[in-house]
Short mmCIF file of C-alpha atoms in Angstrom, two decimals:
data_model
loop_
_atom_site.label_atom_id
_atom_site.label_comp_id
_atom_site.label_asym_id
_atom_site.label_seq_id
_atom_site.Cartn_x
_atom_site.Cartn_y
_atom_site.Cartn_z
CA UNK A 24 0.00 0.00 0.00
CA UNK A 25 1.55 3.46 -1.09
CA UNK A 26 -0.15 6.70 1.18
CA UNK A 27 0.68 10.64 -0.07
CA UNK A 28 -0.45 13.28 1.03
CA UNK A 29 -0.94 15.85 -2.18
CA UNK A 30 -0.07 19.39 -1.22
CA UNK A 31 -2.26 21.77 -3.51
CA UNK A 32 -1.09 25.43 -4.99
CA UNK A 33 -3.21 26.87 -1.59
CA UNK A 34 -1.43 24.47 1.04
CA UNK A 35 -4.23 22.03 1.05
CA UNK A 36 -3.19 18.32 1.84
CA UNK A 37 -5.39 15.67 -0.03
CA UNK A 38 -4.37 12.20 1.40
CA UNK A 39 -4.69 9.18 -1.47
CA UNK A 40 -4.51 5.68 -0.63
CA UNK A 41 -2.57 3.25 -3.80
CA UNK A 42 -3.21 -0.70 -3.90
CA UNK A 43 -2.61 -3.41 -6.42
CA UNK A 44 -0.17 -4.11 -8.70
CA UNK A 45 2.33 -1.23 -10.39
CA UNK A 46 1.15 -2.69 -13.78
CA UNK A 47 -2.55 -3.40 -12.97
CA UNK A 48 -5.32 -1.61 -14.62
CA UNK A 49 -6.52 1.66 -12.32
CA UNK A 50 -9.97 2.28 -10.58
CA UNK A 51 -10.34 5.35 -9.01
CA UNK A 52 -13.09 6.04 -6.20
CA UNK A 53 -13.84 9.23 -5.19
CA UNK A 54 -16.42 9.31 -2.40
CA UNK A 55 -19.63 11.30 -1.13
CA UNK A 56 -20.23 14.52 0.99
CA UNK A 57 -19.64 13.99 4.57
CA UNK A 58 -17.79 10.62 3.79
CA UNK A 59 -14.10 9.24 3.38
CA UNK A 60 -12.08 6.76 1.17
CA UNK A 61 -13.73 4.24 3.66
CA UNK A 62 -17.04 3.94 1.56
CA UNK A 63 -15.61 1.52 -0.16
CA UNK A 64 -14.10 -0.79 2.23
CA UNK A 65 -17.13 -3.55 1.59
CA UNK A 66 -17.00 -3.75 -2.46
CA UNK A 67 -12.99 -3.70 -2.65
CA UNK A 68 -12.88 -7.33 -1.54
CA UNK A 69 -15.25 -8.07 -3.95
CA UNK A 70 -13.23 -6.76 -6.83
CA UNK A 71 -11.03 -9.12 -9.40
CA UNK A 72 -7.70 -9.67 -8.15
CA UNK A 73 -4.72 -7.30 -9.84
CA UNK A 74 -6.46 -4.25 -10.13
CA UNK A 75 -4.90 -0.57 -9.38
CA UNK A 76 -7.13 1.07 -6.70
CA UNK A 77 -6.54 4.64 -5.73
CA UNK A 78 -8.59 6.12 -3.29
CA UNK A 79 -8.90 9.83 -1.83
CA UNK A 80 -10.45 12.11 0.74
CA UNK A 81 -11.48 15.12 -0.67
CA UNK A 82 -10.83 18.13 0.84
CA UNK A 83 -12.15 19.31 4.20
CA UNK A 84 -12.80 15.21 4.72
CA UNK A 85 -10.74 12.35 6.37
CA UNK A 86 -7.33 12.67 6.47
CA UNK A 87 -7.14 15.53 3.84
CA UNK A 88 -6.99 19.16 5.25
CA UNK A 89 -10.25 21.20 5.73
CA UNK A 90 -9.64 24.56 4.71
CA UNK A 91 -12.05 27.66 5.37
CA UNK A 92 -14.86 27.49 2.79
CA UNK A 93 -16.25 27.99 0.24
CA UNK A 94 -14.73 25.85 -2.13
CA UNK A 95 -15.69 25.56 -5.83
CA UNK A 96 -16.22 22.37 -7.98
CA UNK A 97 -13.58 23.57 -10.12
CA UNK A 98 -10.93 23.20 -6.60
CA UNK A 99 -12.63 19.95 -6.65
CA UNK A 100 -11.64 18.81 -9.63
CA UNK A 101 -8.18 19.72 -10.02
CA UNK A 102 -7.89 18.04 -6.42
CA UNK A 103 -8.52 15.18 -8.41
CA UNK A 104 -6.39 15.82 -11.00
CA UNK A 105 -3.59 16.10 -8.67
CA UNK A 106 -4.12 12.94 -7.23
CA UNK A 107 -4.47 11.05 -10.56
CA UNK A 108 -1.39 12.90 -11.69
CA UNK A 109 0.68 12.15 -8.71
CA UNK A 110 0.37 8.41 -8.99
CA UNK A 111 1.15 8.32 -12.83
CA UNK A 112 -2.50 7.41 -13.44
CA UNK A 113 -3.87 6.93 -16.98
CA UNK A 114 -6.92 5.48 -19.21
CA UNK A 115 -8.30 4.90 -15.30
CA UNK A 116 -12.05 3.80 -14.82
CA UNK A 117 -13.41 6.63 -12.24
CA UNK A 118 -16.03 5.52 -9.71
CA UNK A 119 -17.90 8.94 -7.87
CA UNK A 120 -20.47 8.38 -6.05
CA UNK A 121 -22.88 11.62 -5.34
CA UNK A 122 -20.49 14.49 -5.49
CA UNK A 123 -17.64 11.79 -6.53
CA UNK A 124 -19.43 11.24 -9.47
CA UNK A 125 -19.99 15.54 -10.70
CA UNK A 126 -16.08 15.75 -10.02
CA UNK A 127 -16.04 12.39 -12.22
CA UNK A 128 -17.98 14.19 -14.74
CA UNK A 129 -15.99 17.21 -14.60
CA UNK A 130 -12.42 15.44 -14.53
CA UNK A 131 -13.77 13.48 -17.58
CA UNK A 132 -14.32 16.55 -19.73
CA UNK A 133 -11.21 18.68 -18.87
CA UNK A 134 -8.47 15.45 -18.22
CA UNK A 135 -9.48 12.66 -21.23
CA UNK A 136 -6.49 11.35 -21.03
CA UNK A 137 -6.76 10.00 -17.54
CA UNK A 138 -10.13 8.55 -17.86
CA UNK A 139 -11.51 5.97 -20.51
CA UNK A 140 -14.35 4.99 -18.40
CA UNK A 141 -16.78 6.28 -15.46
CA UNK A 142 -19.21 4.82 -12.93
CA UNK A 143 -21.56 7.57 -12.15
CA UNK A 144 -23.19 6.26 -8.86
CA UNK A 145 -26.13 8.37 -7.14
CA UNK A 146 -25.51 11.63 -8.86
CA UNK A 147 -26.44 13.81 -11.32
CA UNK A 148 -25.40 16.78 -13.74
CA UNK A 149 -27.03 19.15 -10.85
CA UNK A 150 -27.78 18.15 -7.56
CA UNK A 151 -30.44 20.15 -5.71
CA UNK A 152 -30.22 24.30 -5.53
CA UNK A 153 -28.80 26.94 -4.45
CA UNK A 154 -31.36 27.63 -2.01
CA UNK A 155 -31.06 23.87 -0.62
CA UNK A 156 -27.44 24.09 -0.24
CA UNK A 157 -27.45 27.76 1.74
CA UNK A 158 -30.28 26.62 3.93
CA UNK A 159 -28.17 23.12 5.02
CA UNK A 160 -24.98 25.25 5.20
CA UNK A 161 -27.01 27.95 7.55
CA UNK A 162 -28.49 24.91 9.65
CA UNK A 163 -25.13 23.25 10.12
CA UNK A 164 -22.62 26.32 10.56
CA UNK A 165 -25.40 27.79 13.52
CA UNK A 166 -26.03 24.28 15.09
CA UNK A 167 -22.88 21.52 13.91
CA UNK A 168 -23.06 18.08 11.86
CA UNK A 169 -24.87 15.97 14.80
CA UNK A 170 -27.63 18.31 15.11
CA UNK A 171 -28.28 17.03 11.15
CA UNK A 172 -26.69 14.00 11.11
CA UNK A 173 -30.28 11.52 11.84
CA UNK A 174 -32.01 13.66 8.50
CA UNK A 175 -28.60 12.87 6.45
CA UNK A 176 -28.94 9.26 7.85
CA UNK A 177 -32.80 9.57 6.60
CA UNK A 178 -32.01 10.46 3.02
CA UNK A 179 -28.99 8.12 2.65
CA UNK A 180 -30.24 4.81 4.14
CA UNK A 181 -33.10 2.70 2.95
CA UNK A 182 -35.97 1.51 5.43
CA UNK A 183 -33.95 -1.89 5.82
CA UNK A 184 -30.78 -0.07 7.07
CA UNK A 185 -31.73 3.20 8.46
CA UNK A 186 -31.90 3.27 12.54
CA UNK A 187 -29.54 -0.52 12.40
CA UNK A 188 -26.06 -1.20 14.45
CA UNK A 189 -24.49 -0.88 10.84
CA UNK A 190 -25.87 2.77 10.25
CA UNK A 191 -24.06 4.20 13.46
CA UNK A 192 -20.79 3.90 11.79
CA UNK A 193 -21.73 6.23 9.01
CA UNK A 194 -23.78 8.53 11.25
CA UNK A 195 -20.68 8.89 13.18
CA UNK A 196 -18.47 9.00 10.17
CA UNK A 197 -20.70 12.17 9.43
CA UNK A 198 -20.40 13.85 12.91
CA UNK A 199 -16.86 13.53 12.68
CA UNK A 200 -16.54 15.58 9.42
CA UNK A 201 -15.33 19.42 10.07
CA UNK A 202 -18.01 21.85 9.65
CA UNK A 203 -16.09 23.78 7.12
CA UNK A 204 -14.92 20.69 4.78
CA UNK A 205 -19.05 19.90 5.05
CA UNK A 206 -20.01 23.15 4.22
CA UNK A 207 -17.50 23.82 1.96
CA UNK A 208 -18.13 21.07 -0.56
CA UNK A 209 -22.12 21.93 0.09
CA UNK A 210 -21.37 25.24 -1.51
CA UNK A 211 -19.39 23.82 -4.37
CA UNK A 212 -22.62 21.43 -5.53
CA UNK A 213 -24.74 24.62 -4.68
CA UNK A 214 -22.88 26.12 -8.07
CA UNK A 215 -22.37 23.30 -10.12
CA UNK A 216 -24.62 22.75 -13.25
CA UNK A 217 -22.98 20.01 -16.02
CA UNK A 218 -25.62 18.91 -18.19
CA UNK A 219 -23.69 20.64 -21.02
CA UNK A 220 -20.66 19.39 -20.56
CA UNK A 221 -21.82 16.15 -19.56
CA UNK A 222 -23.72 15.71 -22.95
CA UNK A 223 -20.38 16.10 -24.82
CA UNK A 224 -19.03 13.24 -23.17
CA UNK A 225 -17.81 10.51 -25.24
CA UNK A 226 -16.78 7.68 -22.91
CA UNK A 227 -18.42 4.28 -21.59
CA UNK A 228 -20.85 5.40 -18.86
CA UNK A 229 -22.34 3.51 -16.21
CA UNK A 230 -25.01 4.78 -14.27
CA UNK A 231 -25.99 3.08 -10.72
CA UNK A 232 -29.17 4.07 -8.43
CA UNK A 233 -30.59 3.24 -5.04
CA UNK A 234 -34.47 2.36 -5.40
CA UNK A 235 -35.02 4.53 -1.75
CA UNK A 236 -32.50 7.03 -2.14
CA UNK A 237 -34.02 10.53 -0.79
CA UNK A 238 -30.86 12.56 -2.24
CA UNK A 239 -30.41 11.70 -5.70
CA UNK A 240 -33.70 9.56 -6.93
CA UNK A 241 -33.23 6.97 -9.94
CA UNK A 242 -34.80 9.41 -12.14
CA UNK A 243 -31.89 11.93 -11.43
CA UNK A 244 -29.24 9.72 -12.07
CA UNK A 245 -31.12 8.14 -15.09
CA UNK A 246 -31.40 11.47 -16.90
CA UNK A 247 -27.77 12.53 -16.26
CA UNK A 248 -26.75 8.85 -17.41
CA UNK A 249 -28.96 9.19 -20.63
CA UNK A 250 -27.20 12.53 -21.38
CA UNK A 251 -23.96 10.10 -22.75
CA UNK A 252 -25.05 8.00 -26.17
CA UNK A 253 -24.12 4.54 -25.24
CA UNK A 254 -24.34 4.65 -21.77
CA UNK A 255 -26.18 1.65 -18.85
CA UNK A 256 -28.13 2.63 -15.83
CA UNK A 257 -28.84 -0.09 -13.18
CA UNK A 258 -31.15 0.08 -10.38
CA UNK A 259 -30.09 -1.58 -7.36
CA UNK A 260 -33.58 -2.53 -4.99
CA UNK A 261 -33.58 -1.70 -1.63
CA UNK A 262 -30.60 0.55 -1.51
CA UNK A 263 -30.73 4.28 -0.65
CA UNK A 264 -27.87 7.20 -1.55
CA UNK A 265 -24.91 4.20 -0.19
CA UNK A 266 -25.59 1.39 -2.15
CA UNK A 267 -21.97 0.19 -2.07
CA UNK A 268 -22.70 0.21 2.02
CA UNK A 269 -26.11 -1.13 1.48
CA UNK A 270 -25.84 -3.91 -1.26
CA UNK A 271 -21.92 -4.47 -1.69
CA UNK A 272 -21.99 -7.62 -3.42
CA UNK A 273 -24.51 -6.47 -5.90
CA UNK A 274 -22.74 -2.98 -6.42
CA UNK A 275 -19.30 -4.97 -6.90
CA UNK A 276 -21.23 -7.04 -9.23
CA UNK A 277 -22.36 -4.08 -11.43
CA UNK A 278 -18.46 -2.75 -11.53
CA UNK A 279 -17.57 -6.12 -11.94
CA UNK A 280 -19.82 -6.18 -15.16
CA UNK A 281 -18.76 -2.77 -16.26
CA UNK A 282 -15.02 -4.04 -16.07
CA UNK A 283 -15.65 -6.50 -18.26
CA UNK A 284 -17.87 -5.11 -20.59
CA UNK A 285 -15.05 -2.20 -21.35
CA UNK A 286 -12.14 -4.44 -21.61
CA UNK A 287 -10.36 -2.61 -18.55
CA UNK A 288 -9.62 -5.89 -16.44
CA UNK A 289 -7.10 -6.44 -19.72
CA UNK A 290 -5.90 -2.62 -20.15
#
């Protein structure tokens, strides 16, 4: 396992995580809002053996530095850039799930070279509005993250998970996140709009959605998915905004698919 922290132009630290083989094709997952690179602890087992898997926490998350907000998509992005350019990666398949998956879109269109293929899981072109994203960042600024954490928990889990022993990881995982990275990468979603750019896209697409998820319904990410020709959406049944936390093996499955179906388990 190789560990970096990335320093960016304005001091930020992003922390990656490198596994597999030198040689091995690359995945790169690039997690949700108020999560960190360990969303994807269940599904990496699941994986074929000798892949590449970077993983990061984006800024004001995890290990990475939280720096006074706002921050813009466009910070965002070339955080990701950074990371994919300090491992050497290229031709990777990008997994983002929720705001992963608008910095997936957005790396896609301004680096080609360092993806060939994206997963775009629970997430769309635009996510919400502005007027959404200033009330939350009011809310949790005047009263902190576990005064909101149970209505995150609400919109991410399905009826199945929500309120279990295996949601108070992630509800804590939440409450742990610093008020400024939260509310920092609120504010970036709160200006992001990509159907445009996203419609140029060119690239194998694969679209994944959680049949309860209160954040970014199927229809969201089905219309985003739709906006690249020759693209797959998958619904994955009682699942909310986490299906990788909710349904690992069948979200593994559907990468596992993907993989295949792209020829990137023999890039």
């Amino acid at each position: 396992m190789q560990e970096q922290m990335i320093t960016r132009p304005d001091g930020t630290g992003i922390f990656a995580q490198m596994t597999g083989p030198e040689n091995g094709p690359t995945v790169v997952f690039s997690n949700s809002l108020g999560t960190t690179l360990h969303l994807w602890d269940a599904i990496l087992p699941l994986l074929p053996e000798g892949l590449r898997i970077l993983r990061y926490d984006m800024r004001g998350h995890g290990r990475s530095d939280a720096p006074e907000g706002p921050y813009s998509m466009g910070q965002l992005i070339s955080d990701a850039e950074a990371v994919c350019d300090a491992f050497d990666i290229k031709d990777a398949m990008f997994v983002g799930l929720s705001v992963g998956g608008m910095i997936a879109q957005g790396l896609a269109v301004k680096r080609p070279d360092l993806i060939r293929a994206m997963v775009l899981s629970n997430t769309a072109a635009k996510i919400g509005n502005s007027k959404l994203w200033q009330d939350r960042i009011s809310f949790i600024t005047a009263n902190g993250l576990a005064a909101a954490s149970d209505e995150i928990m609400r919109r991410w889990f399905g009826r199945d998970f929500y309120g279990t022993p295996d949601m108070t990881p992630w509800k804590a995982m939440v409450e742990a996140t610093s008020v400024a990275g939260y509310t920092g990468v609120c504010a970036a979603i709160a200006g992001t709009d990509f159907y445009t750019p996203t419609s140029g896209l060119r690239i194998p697409a694969l679209g994944i959605a959680g049949s309860e998820d209160g954040s970014t319904p199927p229809d969201l990410v089905r219309e985003t998915t739709d906006l690249i020709p020759g693209s797959k959406f998958v619904l994955i049944r009682k699942a909310g905004h986490l299906p990788c936390v909710e349904q690992p093996a069948e979200f593994a499955q559907h990468l596992c698919d993907f993989l295949s179906a792209t020829g990137h388990l023999r890039a």
